[in-house]
Coordinates of C-alpha atoms in Angstrom, one line a residue:
X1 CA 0.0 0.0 0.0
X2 CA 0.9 3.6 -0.8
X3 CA 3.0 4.5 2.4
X4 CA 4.0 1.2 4.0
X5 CA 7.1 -0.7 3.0
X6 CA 8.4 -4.1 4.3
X7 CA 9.3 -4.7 7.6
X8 CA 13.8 -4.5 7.0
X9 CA 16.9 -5.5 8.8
X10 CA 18.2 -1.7 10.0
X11 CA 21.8 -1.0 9.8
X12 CA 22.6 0.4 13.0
X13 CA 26.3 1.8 13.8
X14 CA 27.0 2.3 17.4
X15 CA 30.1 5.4 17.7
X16 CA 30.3 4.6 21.5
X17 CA 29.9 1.2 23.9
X18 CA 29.4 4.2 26.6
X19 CA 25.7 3.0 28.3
X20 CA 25.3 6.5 29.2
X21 CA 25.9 8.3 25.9
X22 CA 26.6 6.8 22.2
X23 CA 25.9 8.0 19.0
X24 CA 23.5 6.0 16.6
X25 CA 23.7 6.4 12.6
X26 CA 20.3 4.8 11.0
X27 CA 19.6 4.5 7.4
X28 CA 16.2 3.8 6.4
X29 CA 14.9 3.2 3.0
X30 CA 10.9 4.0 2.8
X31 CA 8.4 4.8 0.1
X32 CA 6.3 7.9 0.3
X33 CA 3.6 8.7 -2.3
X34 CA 5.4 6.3 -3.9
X35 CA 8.6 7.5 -4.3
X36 CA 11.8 5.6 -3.0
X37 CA 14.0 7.4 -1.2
X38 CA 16.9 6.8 1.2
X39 CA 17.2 9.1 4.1
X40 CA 20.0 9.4 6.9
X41 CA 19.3 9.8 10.5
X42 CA 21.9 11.0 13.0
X43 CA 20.6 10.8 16.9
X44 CA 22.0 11.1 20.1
X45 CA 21.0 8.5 22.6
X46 CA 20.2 9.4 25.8
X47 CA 21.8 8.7 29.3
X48 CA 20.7 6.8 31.6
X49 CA 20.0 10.3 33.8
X50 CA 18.0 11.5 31.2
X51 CA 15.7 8.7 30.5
X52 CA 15.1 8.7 34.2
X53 CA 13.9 12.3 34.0
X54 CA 11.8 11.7 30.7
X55 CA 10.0 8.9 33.0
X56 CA 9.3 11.3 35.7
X57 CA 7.7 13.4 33.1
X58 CA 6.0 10.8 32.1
X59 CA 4.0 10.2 35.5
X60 CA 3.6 14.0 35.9
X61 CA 1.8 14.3 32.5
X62 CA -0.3 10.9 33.3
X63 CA -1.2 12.2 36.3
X64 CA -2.4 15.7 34.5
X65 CA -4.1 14.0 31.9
X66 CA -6.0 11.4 35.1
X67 CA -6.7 14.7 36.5
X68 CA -8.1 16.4 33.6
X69 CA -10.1 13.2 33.1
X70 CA -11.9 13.8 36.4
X71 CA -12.4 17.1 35.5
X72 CA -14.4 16.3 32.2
X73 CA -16.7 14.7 33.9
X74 CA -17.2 16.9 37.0
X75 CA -17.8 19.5 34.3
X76 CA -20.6 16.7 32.6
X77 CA -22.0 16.3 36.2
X78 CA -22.7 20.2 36.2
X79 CA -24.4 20.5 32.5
X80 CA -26.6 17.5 33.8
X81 CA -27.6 19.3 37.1
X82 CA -28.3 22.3 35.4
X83 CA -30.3 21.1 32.7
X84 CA -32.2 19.2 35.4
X85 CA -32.6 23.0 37.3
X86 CA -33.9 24.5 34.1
X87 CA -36.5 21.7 33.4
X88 CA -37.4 22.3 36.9
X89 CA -37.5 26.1 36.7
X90 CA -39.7 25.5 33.4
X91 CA -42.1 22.8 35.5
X92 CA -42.3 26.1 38.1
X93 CA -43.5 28.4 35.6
X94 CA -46.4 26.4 34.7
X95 CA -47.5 25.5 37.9
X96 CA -46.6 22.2 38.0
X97 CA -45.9 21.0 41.6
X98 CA -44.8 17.7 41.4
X99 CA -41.2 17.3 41.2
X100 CA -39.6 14.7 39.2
X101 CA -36.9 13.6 40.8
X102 CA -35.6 14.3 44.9
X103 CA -33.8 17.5 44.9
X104 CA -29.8 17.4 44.4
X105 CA -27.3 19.6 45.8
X106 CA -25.3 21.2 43.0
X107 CA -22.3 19.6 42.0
X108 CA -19.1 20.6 43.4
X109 CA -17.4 23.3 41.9
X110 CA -20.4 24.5 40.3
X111 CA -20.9 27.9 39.8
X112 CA -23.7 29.7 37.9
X113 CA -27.9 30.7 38.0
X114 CA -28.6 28.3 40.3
X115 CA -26.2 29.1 42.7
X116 CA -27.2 30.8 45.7
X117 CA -30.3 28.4 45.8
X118 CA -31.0 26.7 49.1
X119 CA -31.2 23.1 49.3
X120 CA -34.0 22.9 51.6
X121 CA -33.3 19.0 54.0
X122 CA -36.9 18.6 54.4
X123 CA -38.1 18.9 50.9
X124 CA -36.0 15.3 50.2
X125 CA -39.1 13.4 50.8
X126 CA -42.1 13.1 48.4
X127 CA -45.0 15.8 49.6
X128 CA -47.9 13.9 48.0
X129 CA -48.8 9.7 47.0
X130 CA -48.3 11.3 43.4
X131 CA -44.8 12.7 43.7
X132 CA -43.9 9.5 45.3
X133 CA -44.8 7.5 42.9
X134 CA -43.6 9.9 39.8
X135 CA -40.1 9.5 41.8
X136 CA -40.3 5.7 42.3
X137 CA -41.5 5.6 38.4
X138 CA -37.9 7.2 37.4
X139 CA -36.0 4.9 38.6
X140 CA -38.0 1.9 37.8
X141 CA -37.7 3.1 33.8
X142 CA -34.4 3.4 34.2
X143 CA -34.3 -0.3 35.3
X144 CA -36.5 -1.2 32.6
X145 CA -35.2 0.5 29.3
X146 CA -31.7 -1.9 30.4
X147 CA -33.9 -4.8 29.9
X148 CA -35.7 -3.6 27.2
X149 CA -33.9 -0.9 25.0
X150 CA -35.8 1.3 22.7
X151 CA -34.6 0.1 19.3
X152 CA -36.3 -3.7 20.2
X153 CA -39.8 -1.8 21.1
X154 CA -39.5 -0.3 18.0
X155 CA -39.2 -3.4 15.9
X156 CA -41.7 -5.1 18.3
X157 CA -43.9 -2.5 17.6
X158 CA -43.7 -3.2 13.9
X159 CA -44.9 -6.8 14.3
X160 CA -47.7 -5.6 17.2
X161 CA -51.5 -6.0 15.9
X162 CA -53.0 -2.6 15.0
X163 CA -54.8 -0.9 18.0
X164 CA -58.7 0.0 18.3
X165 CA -60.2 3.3 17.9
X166 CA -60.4 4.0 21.5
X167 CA -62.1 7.6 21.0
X168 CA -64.3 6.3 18.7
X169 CA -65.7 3.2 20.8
X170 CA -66.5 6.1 23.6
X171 CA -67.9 8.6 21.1
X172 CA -70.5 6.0 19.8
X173 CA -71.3 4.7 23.4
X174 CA -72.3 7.9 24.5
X175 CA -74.7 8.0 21.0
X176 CA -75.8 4.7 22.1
X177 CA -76.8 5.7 25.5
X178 CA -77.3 8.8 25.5
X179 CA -75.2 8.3 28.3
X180 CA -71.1 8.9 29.3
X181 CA -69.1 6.4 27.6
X182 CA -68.0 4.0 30.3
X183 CA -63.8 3.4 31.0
X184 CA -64.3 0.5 33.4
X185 CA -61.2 0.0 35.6
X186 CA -59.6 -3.1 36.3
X187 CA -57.6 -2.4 39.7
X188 CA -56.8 -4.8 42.2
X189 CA -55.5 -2.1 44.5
X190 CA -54.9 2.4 45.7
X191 CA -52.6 3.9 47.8
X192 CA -55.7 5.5 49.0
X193 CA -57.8 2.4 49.7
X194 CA -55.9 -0.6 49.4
X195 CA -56.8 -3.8 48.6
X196 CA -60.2 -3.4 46.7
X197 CA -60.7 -7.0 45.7
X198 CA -59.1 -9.8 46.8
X199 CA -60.2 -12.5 44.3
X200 CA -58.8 -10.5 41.5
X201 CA -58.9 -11.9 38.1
X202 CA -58.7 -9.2 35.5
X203 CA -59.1 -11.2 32.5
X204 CA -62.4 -12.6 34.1
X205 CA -63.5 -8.8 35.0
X206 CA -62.5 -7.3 31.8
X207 CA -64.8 -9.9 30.4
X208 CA -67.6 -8.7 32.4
X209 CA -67.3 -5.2 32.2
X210 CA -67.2 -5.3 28.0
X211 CA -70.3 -7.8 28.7
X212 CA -72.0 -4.7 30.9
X213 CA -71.5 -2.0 28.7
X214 CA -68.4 -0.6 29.0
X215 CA -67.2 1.0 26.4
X216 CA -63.3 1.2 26.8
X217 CA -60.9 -0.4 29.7
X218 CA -59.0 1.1 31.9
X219 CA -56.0 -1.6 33.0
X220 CA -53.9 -0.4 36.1
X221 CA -50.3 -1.5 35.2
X222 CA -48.1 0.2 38.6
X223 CA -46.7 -3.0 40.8
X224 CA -46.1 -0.6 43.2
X225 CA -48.8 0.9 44.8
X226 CA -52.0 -0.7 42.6
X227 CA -50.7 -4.1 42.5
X228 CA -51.2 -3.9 38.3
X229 CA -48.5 -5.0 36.1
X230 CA -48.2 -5.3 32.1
X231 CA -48.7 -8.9 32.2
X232 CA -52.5 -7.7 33.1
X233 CA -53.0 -5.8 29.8
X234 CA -51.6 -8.6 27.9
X235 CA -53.6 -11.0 29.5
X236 CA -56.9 -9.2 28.3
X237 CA -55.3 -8.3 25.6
X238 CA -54.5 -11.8 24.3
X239 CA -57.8 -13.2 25.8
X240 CA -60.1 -11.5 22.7
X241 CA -61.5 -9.1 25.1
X242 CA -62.5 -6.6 22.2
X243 CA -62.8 -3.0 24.1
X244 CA -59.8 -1.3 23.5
X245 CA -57.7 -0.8 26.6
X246 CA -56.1 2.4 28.6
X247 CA -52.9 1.5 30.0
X248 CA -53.2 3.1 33.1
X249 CA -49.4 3.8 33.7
X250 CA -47.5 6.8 35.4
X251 CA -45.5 8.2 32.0
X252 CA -42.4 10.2 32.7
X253 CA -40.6 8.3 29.6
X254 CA -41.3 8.2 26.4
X255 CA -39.8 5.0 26.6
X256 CA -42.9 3.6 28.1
X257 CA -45.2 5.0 25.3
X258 CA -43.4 2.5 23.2
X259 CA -43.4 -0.4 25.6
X260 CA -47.1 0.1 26.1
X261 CA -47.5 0.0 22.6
X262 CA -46.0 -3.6 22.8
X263 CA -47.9 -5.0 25.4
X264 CA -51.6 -4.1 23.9
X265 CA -52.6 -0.5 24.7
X266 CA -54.7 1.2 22.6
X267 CA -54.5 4.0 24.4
X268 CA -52.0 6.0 27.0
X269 CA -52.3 8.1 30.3
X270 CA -50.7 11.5 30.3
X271 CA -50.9 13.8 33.4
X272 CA -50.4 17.2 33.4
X273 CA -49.5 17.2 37.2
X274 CA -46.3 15.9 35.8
X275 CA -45.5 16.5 32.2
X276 CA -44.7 20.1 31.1
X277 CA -46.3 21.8 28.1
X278 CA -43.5 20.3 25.8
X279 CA -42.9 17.1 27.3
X280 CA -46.9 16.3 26.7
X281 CA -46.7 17.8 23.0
X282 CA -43.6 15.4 22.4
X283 CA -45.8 12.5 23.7
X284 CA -48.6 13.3 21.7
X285 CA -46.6 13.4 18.6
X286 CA -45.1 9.7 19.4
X287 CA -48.7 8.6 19.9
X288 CA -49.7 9.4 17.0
X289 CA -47.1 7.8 15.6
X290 CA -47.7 4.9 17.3
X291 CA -51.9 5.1 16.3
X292 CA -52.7 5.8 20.3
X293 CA -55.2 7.6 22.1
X294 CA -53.7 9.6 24.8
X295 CA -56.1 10.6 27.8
X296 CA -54.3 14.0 29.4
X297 CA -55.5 14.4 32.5
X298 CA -56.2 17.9 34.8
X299 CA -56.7 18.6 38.2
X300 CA -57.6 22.0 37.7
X301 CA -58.2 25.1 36.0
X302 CA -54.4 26.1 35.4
X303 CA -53.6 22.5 34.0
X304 CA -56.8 23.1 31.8
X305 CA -55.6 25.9 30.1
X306 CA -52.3 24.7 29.8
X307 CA -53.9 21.4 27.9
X308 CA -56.1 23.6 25.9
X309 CA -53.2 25.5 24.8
X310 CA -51.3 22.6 23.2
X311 CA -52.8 21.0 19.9
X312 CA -53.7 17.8 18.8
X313 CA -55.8 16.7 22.3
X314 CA -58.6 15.0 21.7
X315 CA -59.4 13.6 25.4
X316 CA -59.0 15.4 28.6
X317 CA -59.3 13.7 31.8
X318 CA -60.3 15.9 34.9
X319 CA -59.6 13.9 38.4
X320 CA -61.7 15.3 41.1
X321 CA -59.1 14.3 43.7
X322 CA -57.0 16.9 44.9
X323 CA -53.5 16.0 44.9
X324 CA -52.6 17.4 47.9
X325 CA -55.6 16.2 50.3
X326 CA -56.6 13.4 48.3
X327 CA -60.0 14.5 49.0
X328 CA -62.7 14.1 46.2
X329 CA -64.8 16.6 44.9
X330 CA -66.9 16.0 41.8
X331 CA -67.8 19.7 41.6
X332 CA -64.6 20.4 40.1
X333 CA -65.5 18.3 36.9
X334 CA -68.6 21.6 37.1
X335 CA -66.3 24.3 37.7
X336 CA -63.1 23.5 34.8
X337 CA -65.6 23.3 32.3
X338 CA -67.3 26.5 32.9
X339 CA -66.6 30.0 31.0
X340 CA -63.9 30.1 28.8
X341 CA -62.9 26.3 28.9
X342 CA -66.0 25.4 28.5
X343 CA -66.5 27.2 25.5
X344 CA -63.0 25.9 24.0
X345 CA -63.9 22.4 24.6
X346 CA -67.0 22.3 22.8
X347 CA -65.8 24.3 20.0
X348 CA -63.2 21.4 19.3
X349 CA -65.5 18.6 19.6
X350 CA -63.1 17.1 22.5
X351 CA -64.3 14.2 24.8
X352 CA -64.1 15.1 28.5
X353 CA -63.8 12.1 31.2
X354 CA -64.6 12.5 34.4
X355 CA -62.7 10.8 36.6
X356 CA -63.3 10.0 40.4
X357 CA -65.9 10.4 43.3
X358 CA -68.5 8.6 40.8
X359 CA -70.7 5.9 42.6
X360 CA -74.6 6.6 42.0
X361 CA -76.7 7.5 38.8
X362 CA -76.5 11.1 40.9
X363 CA -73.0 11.4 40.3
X364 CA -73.1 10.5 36.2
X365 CA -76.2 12.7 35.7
X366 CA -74.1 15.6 37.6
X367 CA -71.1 15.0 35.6
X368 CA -72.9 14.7 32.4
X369 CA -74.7 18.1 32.7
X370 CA -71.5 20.0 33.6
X371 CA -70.4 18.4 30.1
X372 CA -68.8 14.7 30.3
X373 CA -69.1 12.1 27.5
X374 CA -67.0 9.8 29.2
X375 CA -66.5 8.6 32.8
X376 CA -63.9 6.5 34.0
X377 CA -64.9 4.3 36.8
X378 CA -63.0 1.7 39.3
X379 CA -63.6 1.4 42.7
X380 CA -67.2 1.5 43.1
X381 CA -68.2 -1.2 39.8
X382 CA -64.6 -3.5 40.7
X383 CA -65.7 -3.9 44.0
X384 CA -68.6 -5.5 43.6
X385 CA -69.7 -9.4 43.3
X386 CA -70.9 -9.4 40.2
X387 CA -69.1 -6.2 37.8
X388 CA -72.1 -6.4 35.4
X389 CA -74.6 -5.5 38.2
X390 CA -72.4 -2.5 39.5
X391 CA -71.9 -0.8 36.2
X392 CA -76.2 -1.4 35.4
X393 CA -76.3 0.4 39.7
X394 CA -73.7 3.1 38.4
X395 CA -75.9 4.0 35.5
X396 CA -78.9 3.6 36.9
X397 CA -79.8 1.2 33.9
X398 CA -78.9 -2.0 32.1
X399 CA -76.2 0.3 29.4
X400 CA -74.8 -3.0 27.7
X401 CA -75.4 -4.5 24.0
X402 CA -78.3 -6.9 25.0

């Protein structure tokens, strides 16, 4: 190759036998650019001292270079923090009061905006069920995506069956009924309430809710703190169950879009609570992608008109359980979709849920006049012995097919 010659015997003429100083004469023949040409090299080789002193300098540079190392990635430590400070400042400015992650002293050596910021000790621990679990959810992911990385969801989502149209199945309930579309929750368990049912069989209830009327299914998939898991959705998934299914999962990831996808949703969670402005538009976009429903749920009137602000939303959920009492109050379904929001919302043909404190034909009729088309129900239909009874006592009304 252009460059390279032969590995060659080198004449070598030693001037001195002294070990600590000698003269060396090398000739080397070597083509470049193909060329041949002979070159002459006179050197003097070192002493013994001067080796010595080329290895100390040596260690001094290795030492600099294992220092500036370290320093890299102190200086990578500080960009992450900060970043992580900005996304928080950002979640600040829209209101959002859940915190992502436990807060972090800054790095040290930092210096910058957030610098004379207080790390308050008694903010380290979660100051509501859902900050706990949003923190929890971060580094279960992070376990997860190591199992599961990204680029094998996206060829498993190639190969997945194509979802259901989980807006549409609620649209044409509600024109069925004349009633709320019904997102009938299988949930073993709440933070809140704890175990709901002990005999829990999801497959078996999904079964009976979709032969009681519901419309959609809402499948709890947190380990955690619901006792759900993904093997739940698949099970109902795989069992011909044909409502399409809500995976009811905390999202901080778009990660877990994707390994939804995979497991049978037809539809994804997103709560505002949580996810800034840009973090749920990103979402949106990958569910569309993906052909997914995304349910973005509010708790009140500032995460409305955030949601309302952002395109492409076609469902908004509105929990009536304050996040910081855990107290439930269905007149907040009443009071987001008055005035201005109100307004919006019909405009743009979106499907409101309402979600939470629903138990008698009271509460649907309530619900329903403030402006619902859907309603997503778990605790008071799951509970009971016979799911197909419960959702006919919730309604007031037989509301299935038959």
């Amino acid at each position: 190759m252009e460059g390279l010659v032969p590995v060659q015997r080198l004449p070598v003429r030693v001037a001195s036998p002294s070990l600590y100083r000698c003269n060396i004469s090398v000739s080397i023949r070597r083509s470049i650019s193909g060329f041949a040409m002979d070159r002459k090299i006179n050197f003097r080789a070192p002493s013994q001292f001067s080796i010595r002193a080329q290895q100390s300098d040596l260690k001094e540079s290795l030492a600099v270079s294992s220092s500036s190392v370290e320093d890299k990635g102190n200086a990578l430590r500080i960009k992450e923090w900060e970043v992580e400070m900005y996304q928080e400042e950002l979640a600040i400015s829209q209101g959002i009061r859940i915190r992502r992650k436990p807060p972090s002293k800054a790095p040290l050596g930092y210096s910058g905006p957030f610098e004379l910021r207080l790390h308050n000790e008694d903010a380290d621990s979660p100051r509501n069920i859902l900050e706990e679990i949003t923190w929890y959810k971060d580094e279960e992911v992070s376990r997860m995506k190591e199992l599961n990385p990204l680029d094998a969801l996206k060829k498993a989502v190639e190969d997945a069956p194509p979802t259901r149209d989980f807006v549409g199945a609620l649209r044409m309930a509600h024109k069925r009924t004349g009633l709320p579309g019904l997102i009938a929750e299988v949930k073993k368990a709440s933070p809140s309430r704890g175990i709901l049912k002990e005999n829990f069989d999801p497959v078996e209830i999904a079964r009976a809710y979709e032969k009681g009327g519901a419309a959609c299914l809402s499948v709890l998939t947190d380990q955690k703190y619901f006792q759900g898991g993904f093997e739940n959705l698949e099970a109902i998934r795989s069992a011909g169950v044909k409502c399409p299914l809500l995976c009811k999962e905390f999202v901080v990831d778009p990660w877990q879009i994707y390994y939804a996808r995979t497991k049978g949703a037809d539809a994804v969670l997103l709560i505002a609570a949580v996810l800034n402005d840009l973090e749920i538009t990103y979402l949106l976009k990958i569910c569309k992608k993906l052909s997914l429903a995304a349910l973005v749920e509010v708790h009140d009137e500032r995460e409305m008109g955030r949601v309302l602000g952002i395109e492409g939303i076609e469902l908004v959920g509105i929990n009536n359980r304050s996040l910081e009492t855990f107290e439930v109050d269905i007149s907040n379904t009443k009071q987001l979709l008055e005035g201005e929001h109100g307004r919006q919302i019909r405009e743009r043909d979106m499907i409101v849920v309402g979600e939470s404190g629903l138990f008698t034909p009271d509460d649907i009729a309530y619900v329903q006049a403030a402006g619902v088309k859907a309603v997503l129900v778990g605790e008071s239909i799951v509970k009971q012995n016979d799911p197909e009874k419960g959702i006919a006592g919730l309604f007031g009304r037989n509301i299935s097919h038959t």
